mmCIF file of C-alpha atoms in Angstrom:
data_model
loop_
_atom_site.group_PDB
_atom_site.id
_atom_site.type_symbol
_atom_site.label_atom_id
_atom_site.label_comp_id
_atom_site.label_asym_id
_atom_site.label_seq_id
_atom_site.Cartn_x
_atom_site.Cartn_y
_atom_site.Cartn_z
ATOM 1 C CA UNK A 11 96.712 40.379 99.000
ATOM 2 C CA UNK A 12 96.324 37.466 96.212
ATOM 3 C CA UNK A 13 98.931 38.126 93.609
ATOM 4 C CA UNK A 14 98.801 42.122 93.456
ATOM 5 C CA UNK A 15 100.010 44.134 90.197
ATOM 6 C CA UNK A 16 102.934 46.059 90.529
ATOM 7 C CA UNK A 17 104.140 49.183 89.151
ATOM 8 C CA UNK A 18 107.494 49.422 88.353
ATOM 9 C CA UNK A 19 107.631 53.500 88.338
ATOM 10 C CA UNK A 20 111.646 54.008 86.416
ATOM 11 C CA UNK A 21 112.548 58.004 85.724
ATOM 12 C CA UNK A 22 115.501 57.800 83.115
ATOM 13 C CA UNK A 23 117.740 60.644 82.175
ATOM 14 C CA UNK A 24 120.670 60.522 79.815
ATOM 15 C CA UNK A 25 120.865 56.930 81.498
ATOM 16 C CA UNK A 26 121.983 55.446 78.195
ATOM 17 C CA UNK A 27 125.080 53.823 80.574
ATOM 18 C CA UNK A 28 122.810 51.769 82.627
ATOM 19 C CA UNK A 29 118.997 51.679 81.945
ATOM 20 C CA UNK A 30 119.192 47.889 80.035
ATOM 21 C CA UNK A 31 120.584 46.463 83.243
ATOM 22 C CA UNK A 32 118.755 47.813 85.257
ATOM 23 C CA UNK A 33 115.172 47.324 83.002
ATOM 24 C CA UNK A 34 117.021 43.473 82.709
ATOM 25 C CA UNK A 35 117.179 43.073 86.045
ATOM 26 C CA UNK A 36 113.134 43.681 86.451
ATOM 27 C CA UNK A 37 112.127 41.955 83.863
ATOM 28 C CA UNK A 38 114.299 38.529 85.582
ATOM 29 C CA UNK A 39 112.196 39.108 88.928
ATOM 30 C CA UNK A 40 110.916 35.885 89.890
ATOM 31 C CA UNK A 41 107.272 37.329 90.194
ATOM 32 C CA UNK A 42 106.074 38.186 87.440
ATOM 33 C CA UNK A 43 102.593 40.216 87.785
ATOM 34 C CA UNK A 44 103.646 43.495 87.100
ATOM 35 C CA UNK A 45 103.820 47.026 84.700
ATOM 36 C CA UNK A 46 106.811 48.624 84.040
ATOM 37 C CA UNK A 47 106.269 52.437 83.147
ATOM 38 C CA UNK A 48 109.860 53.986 81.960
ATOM 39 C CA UNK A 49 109.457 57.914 81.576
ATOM 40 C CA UNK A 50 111.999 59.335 79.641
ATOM 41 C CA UNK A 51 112.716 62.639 81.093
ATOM 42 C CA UNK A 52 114.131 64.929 78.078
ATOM 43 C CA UNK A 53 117.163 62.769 77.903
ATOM 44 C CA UNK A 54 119.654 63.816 75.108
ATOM 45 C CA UNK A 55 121.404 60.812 74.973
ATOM 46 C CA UNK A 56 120.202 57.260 73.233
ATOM 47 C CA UNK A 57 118.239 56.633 76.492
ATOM 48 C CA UNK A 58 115.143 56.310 74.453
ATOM 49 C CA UNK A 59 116.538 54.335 71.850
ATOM 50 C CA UNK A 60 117.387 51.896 74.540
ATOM 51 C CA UNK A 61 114.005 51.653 75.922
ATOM 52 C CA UNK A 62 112.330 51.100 72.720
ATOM 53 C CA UNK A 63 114.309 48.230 71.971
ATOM 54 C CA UNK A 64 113.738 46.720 75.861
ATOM 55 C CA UNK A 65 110.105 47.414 74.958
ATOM 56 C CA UNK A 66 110.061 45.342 71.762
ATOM 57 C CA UNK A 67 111.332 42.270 73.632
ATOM 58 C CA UNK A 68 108.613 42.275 76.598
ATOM 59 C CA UNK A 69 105.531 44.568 76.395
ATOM 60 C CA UNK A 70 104.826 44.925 80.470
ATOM 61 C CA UNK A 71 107.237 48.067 79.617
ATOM 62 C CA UNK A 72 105.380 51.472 78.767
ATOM 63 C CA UNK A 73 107.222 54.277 77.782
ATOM 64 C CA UNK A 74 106.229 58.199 78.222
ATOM 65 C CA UNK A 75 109.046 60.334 76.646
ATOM 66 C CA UNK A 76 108.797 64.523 76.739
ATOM 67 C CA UNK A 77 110.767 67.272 77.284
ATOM 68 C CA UNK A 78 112.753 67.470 80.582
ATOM 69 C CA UNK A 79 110.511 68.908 83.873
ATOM 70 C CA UNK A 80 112.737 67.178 86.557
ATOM 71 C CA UNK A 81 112.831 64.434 88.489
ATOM 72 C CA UNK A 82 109.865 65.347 91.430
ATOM 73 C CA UNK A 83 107.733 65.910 87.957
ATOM 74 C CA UNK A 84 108.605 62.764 86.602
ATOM 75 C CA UNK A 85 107.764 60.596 89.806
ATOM 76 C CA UNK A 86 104.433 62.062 90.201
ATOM 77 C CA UNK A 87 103.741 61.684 86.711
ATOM 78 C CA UNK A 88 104.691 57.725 86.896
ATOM 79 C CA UNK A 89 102.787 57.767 89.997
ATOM 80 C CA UNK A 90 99.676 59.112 88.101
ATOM 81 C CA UNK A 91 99.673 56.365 84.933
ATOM 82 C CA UNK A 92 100.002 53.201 87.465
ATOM 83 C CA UNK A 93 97.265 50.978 87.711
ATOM 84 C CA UNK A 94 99.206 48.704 90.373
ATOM 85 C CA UNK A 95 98.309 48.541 94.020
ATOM 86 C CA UNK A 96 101.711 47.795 94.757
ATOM 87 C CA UNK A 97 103.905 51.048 93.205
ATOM 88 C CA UNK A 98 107.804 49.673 93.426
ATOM 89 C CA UNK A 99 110.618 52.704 93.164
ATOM 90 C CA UNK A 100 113.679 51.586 90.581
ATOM 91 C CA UNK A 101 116.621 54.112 89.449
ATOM 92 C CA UNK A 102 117.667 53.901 86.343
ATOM 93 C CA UNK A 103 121.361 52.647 87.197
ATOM 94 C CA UNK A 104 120.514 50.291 89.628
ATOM 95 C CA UNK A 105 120.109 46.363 89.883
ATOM 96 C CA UNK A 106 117.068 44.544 91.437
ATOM 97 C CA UNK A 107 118.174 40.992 92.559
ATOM 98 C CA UNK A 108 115.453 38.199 91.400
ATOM 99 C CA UNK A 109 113.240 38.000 94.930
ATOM 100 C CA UNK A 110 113.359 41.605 95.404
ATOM 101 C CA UNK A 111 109.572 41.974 94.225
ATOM 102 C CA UNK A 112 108.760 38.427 95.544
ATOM 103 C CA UNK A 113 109.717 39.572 98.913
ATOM 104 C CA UNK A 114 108.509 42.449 99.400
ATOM 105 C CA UNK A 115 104.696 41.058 98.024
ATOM 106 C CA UNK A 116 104.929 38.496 100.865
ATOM 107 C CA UNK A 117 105.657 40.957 103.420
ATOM 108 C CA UNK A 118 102.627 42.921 102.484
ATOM 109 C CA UNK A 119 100.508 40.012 102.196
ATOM 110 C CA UNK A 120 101.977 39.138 105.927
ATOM 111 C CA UNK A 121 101.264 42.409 106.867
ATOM 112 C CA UNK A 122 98.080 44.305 104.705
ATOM 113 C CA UNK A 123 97.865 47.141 106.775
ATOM 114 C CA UNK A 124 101.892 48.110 105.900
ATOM 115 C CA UNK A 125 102.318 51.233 103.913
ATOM 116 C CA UNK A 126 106.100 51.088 102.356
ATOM 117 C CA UNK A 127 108.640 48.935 102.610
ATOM 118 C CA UNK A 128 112.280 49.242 102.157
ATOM 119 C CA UNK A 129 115.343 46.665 101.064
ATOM 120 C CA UNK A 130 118.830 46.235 102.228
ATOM 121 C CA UNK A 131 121.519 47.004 99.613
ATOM 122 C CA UNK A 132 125.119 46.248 97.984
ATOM 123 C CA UNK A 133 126.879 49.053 96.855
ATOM 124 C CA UNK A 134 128.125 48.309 93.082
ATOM 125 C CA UNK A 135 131.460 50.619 92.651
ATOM 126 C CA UNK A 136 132.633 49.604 88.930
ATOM 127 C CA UNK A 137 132.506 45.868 88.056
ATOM 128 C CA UNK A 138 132.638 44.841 91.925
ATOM 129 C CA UNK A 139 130.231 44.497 94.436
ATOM 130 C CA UNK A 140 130.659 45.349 97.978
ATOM 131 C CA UNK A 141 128.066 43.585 100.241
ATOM 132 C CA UNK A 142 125.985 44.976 102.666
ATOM 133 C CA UNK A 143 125.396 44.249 106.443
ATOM 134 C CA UNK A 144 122.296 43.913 108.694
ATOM 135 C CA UNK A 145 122.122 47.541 110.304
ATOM 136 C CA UNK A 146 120.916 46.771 113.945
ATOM 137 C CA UNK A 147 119.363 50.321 113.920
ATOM 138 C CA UNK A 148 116.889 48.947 111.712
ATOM 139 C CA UNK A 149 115.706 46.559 114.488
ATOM 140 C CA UNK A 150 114.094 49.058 116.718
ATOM 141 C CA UNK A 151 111.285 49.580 114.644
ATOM 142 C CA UNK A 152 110.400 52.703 115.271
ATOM 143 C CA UNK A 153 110.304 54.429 111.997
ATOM 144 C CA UNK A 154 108.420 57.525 112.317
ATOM 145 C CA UNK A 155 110.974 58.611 114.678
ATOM 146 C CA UNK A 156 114.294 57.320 112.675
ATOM 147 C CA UNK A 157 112.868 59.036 109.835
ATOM 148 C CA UNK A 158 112.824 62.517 111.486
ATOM 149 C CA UNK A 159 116.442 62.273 111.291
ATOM 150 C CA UNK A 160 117.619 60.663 107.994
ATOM 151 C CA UNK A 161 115.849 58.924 104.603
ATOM 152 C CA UNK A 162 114.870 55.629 106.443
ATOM 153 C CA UNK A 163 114.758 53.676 102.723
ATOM 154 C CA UNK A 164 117.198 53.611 99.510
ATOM 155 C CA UNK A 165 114.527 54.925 97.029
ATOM 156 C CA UNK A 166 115.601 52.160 94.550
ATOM 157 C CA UNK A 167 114.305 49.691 97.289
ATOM 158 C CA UNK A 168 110.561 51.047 98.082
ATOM 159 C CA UNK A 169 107.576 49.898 97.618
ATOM 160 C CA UNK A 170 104.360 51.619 98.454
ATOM 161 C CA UNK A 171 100.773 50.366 99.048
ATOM 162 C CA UNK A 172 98.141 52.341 97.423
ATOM 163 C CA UNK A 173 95.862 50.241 99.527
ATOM 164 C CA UNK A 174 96.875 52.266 102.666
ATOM 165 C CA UNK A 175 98.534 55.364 102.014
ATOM 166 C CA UNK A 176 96.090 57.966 100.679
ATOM 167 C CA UNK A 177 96.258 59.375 97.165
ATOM 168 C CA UNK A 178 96.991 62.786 98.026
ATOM 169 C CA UNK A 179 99.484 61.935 100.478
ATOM 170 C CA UNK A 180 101.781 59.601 97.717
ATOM 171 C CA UNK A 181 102.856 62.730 95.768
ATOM 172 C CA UNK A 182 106.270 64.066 95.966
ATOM 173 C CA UNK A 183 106.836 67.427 97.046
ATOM 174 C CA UNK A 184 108.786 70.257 94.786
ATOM 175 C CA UNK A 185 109.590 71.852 97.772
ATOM 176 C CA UNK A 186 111.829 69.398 98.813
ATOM 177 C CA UNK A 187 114.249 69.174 95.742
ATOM 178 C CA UNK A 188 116.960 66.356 95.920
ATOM 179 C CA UNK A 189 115.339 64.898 98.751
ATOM 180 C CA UNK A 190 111.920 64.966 97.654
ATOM 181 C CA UNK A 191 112.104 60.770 99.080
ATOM 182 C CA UNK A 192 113.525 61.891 102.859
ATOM 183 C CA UNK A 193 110.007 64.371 102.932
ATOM 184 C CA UNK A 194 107.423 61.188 101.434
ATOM 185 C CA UNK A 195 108.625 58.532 103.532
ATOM 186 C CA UNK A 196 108.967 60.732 107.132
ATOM 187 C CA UNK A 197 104.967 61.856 106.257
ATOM 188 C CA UNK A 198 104.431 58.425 105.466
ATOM 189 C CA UNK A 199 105.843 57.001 108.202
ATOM 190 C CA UNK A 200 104.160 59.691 110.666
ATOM 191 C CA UNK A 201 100.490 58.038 110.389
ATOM 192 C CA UNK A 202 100.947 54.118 108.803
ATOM 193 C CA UNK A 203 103.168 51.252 109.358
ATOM 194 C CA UNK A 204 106.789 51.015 107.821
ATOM 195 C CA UNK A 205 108.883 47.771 107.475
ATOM 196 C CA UNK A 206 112.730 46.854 106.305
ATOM 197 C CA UNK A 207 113.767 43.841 104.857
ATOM 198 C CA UNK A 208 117.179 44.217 106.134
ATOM 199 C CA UNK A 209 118.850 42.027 103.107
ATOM 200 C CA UNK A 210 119.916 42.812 99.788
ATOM 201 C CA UNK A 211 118.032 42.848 97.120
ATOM 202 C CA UNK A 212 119.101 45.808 95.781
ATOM 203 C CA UNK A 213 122.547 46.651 94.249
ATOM 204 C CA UNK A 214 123.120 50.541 94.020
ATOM 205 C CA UNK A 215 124.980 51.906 92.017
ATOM 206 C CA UNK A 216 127.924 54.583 93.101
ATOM 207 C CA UNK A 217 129.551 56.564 90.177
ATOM 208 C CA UNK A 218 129.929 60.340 89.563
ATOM 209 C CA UNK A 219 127.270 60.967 87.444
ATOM 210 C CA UNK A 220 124.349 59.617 89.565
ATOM 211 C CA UNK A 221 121.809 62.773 91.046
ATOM 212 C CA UNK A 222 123.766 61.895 94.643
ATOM 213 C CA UNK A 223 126.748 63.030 93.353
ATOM 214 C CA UNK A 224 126.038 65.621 90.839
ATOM 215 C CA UNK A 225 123.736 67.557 93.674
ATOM 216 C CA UNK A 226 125.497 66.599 96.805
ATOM 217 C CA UNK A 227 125.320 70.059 97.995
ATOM 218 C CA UNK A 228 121.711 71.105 96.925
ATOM 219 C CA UNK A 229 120.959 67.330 98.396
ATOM 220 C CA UNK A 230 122.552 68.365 102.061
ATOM 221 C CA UNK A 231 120.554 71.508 102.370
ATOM 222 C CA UNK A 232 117.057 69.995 101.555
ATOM 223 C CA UNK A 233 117.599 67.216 104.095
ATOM 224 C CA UNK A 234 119.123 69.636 106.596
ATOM 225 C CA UNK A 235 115.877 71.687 105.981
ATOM 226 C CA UNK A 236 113.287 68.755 106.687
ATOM 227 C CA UNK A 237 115.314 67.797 109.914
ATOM 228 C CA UNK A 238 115.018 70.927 111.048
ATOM 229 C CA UNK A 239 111.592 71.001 109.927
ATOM 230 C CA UNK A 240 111.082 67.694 111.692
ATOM 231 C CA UNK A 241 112.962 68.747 115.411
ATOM 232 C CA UNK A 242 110.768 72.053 115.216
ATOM 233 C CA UNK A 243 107.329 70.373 115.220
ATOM 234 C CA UNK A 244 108.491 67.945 117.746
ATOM 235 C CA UNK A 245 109.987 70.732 120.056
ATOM 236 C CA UNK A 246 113.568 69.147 119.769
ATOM 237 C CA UNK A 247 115.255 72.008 118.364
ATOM 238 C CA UNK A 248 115.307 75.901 119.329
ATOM 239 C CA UNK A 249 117.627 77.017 116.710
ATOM 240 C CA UNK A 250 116.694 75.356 113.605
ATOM 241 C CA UNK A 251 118.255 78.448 111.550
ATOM 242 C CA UNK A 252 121.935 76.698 112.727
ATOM 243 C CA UNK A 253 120.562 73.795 110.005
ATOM 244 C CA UNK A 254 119.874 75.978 108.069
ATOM 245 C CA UNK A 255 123.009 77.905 108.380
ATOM 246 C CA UNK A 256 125.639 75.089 108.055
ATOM 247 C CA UNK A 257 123.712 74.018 105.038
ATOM 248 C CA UNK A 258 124.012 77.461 103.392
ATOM 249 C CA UNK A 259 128.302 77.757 104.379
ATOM 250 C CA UNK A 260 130.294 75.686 106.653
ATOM 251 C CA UNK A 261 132.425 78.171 108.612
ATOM 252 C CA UNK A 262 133.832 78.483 112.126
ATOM 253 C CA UNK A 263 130.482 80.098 113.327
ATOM 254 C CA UNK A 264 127.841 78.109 111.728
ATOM 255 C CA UNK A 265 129.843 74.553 112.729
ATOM 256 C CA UNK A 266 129.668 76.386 116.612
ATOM 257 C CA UNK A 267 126.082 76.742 116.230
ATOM 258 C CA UNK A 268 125.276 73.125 114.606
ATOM 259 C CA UNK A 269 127.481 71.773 116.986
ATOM 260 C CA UNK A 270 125.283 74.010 120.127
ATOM 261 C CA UNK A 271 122.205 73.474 117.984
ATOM 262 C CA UNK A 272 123.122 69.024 117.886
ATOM 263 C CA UNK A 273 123.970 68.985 121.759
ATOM 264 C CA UNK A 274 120.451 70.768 122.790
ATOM 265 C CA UNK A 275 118.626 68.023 120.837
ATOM 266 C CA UNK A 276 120.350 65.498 123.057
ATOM 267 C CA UNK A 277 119.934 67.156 125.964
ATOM 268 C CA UNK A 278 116.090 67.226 125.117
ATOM 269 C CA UNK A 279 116.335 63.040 124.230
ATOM 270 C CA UNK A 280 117.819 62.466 127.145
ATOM 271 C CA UNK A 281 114.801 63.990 129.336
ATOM 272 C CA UNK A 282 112.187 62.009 127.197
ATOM 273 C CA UNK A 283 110.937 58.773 129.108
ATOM 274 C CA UNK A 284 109.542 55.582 127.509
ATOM 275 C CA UNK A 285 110.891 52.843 125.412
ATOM 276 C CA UNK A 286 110.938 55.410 122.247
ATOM 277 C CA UNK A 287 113.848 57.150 123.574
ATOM 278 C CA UNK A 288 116.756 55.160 122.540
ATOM 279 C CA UNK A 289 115.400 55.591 118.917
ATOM 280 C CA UNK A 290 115.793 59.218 119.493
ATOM 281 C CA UNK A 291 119.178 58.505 120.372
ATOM 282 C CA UNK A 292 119.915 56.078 117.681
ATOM 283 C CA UNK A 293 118.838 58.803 115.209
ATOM 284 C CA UNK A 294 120.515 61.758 116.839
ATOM 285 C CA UNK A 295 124.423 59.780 116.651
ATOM 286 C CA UNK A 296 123.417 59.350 112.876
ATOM 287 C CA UNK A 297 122.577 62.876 112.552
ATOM 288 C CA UNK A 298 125.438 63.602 114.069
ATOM 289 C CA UNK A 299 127.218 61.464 111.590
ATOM 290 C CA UNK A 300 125.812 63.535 108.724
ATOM 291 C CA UNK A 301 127.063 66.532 110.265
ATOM 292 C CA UNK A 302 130.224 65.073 110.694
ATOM 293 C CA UNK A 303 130.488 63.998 107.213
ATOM 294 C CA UNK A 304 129.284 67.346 105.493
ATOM 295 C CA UNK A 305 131.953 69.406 107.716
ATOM 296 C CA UNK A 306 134.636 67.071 106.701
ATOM 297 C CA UNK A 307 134.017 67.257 102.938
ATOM 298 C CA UNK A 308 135.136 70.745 103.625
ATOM 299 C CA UNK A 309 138.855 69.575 103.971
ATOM 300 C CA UNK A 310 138.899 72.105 106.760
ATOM 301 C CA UNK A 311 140.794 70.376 109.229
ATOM 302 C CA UNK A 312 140.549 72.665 111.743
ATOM 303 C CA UNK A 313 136.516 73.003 111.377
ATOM 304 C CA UNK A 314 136.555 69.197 111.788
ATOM 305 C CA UNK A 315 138.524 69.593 114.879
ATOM 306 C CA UNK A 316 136.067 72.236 116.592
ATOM 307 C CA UNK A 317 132.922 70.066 115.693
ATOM 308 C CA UNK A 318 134.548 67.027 117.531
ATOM 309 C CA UNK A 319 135.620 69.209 120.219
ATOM 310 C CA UNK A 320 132.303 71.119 120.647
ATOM 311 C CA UNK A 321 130.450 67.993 120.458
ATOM 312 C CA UNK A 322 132.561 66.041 122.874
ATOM 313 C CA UNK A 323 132.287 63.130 120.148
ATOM 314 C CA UNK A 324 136.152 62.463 118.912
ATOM 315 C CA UNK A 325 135.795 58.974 120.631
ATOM 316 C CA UNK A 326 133.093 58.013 117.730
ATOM 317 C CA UNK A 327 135.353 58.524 114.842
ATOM 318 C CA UNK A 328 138.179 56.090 113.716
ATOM 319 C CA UNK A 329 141.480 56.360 115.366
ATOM 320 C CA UNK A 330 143.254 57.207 111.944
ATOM 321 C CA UNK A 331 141.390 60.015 111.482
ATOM 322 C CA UNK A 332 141.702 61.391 115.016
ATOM 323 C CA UNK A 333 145.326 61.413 114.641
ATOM 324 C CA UNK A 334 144.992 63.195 111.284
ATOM 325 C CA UNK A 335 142.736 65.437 112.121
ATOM 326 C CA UNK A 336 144.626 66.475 115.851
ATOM 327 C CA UNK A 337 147.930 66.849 112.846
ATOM 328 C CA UNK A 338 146.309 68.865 110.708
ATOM 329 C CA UNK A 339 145.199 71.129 113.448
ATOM 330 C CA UNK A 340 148.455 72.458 114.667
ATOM 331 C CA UNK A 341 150.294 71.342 111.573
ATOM 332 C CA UNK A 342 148.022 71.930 108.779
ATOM 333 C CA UNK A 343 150.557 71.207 105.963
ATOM 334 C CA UNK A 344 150.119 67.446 107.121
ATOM 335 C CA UNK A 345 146.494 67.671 106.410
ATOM 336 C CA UNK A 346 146.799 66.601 102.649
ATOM 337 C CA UNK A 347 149.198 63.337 103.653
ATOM 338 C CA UNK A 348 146.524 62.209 106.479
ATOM 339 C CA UNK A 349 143.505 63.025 104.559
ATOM 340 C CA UNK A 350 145.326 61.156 101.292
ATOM 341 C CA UNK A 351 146.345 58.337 103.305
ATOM 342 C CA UNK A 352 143.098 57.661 105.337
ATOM 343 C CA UNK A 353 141.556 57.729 101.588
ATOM 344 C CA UNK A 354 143.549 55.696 100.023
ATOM 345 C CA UNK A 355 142.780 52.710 103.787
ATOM 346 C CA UNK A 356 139.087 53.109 102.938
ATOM 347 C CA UNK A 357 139.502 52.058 99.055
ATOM 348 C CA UNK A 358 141.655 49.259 99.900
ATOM 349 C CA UNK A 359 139.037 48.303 102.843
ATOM 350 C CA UNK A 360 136.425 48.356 100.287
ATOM 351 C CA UNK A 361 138.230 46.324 97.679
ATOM 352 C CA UNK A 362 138.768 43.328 99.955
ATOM 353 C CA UNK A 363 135.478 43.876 101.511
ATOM 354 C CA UNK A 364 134.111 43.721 97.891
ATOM 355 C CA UNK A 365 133.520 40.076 95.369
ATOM 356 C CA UNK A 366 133.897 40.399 91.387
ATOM 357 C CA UNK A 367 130.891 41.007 89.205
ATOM 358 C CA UNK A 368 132.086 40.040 85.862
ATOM 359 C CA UNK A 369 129.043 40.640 84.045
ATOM 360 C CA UNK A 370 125.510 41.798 84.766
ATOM 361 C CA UNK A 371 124.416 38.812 84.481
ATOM 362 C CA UNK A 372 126.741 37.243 86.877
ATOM 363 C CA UNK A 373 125.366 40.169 89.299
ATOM 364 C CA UNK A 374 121.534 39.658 88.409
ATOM 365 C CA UNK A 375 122.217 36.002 89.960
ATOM 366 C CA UNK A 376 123.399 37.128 93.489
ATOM 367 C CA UNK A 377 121.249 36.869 96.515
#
């Protein structure tokens, strides 16, 4: 694959914020050969202002501004105008390091018959940067089943090859809203080759305006929907209405049925034979994970406490929060002191975990 064009495909709304660092950050990539197309999404803020200006300094930026229609509308409408073979996925407030395009050409052109590609990230919480890690889950491989149980890429780190995936398969589905990726990459990664560069070339950023956080709860219900969707056609699951359920209200009988509901899909891995099954497993524990984490977020301490107990799975969460959580049970006035205090340990692990970024500029120059 000589040189290929790529298609930078950037959705912006009311990103007024961020969207010069992050077009900044594309137009620094050390390779060159590509199209940016920046669609404007209804945003009422100077988002479009800011674009017009980026566009006057480099032309490889095209611009399509209308009235709002969403975010599944918008990719499929970038999706439409590219001309690249390569199409590369960038969010409006995050930060593409220099190689990221670089590298991820040169794994296609190592591998033409790959279909999408993903990146490693840092997390970028304020001016700081907290680095990411090589996730050895990533190692196995086996994509099509990982992604039956979570969004195997950050969409800010994908790249797809129109050279191998069909055209009517690399649409976005509206039936999938707020995890429109999770449902593209799991039908991609069903029938073509997948691939992680498991470094970071991608700094995303966390702040309580970004679609994550503003539609957390929507968010959790759609991906709760596709796994079930997923377990169903691959007769893992029996009672995918307990998904469904927990999604819709997290109460003492829908966390006894996801909890029922999680150890029959185990059960089932565990009778599977073949080399494949240890991916199963791997993407089970991080299904449980999400369970885990949704149930918590109720700051229900006792509904925490009969998931872990159901599950038999208290010896995979940190010690601090065993102790809290075993508190708050019995004593649940100690529940806000625990819950405050293991907080207020993961902040402070993430600020010396973390390395300044006085500028964007400064940042633009890592990795």
């Amino acid at each position: 694959m000589p040189d290929p064009l790529i298609s930078v495909v950037l959705p912006v709304y009311n990103g007024e914020p961020y969207i010069a660092a992050a077009l900044e950050s594309i137009l620094r990539q050390d390779y060159d050969r590509f199209e940016v197309i920046a669609l404007d999404d209804g945003s009422t803020d100077r988002s479009l202002e800011v674009l017009q200006l980026c566009r006057k300094a480099d032309d490889r930026i095209r611009i399509v501004s209308r009235e709002n229609r969403g975010l599944i509308a918008t990719l499929n409408e970038g999706i439409a105008l590219a001309r690249g073979d390569l199409i590369a996925r960038m969010d409006a407030d995050d930060i593409s390091y220099p190689t990221r395009f670089s590298r991820q050409v040169a794994l296609f052109a190592k591998q033409p018959q790959l279909a999408i590609s993903g990146t490693g990230i840092d997390q970028l919480l304020g001016n700081r940067v907290v680095r990411g890690r090589p996730n050895p889950i990533y190692q196995t491989g086996d994509w099509h089943i990982l992604s039956t149980f979570f969004t195997i890429f950050l969409h800010s780190t994908v790249m797809y090859n129109r050279n191998v995936i069909p055209e009517d398969m690399l649409v976005y589905d509206a039936a999938y809203v707020h995890a429109e990726d999770f449902d593209l990459f799991g039908r991609i990664a069903r029938q073509f080759p997948a691939a992680m560069i498991d470094e970071s070339l991608v700094a995303y950023r966390i702040h309580r305006d970004s679609v994550s956080s503003r539609h957390k709860q929507q968010m959790r219900q759609t991906h709760l929907k596709i796994v079930a969707e997923n377990l169903e056609r691959q007769s893992l699951c029996d009672d995918p209405d307990a998904l469904h359920a927990i999604g819709a209200a997290v109460t003492p009988e829908t966390v006894c049925r996801a909890a029922n509901c999680l150890l029959a899909i185990e059960r089932k891995i565990a009778e599977r034979v073949g080399p494949t099954r240890s991916s199963y497993a791997h993407g089970s524990l991080c299904f449980f994970y999400f369970l885990y984490q949704l149930i918590i977020d109720e700051q229900r301490p006792e509904l925490t406490h009969a998931f872990l107990t159901l599950t038999g799975k208290w010896q995979l969460i940190r010690r601090r929060e065993r102790y809290g959580l075993r508190s708050a049970a019995y004593a649940p006035w100690l529940c806000r002191f625990s819950d405050g205090a293991t907080r207020r340990l993961d902040l402070m692990a993430r600020y010396y975990q973390s390395v300044p970024a006085k500028t964007v500029q400064s940042l633009q120059g890592l990795a």
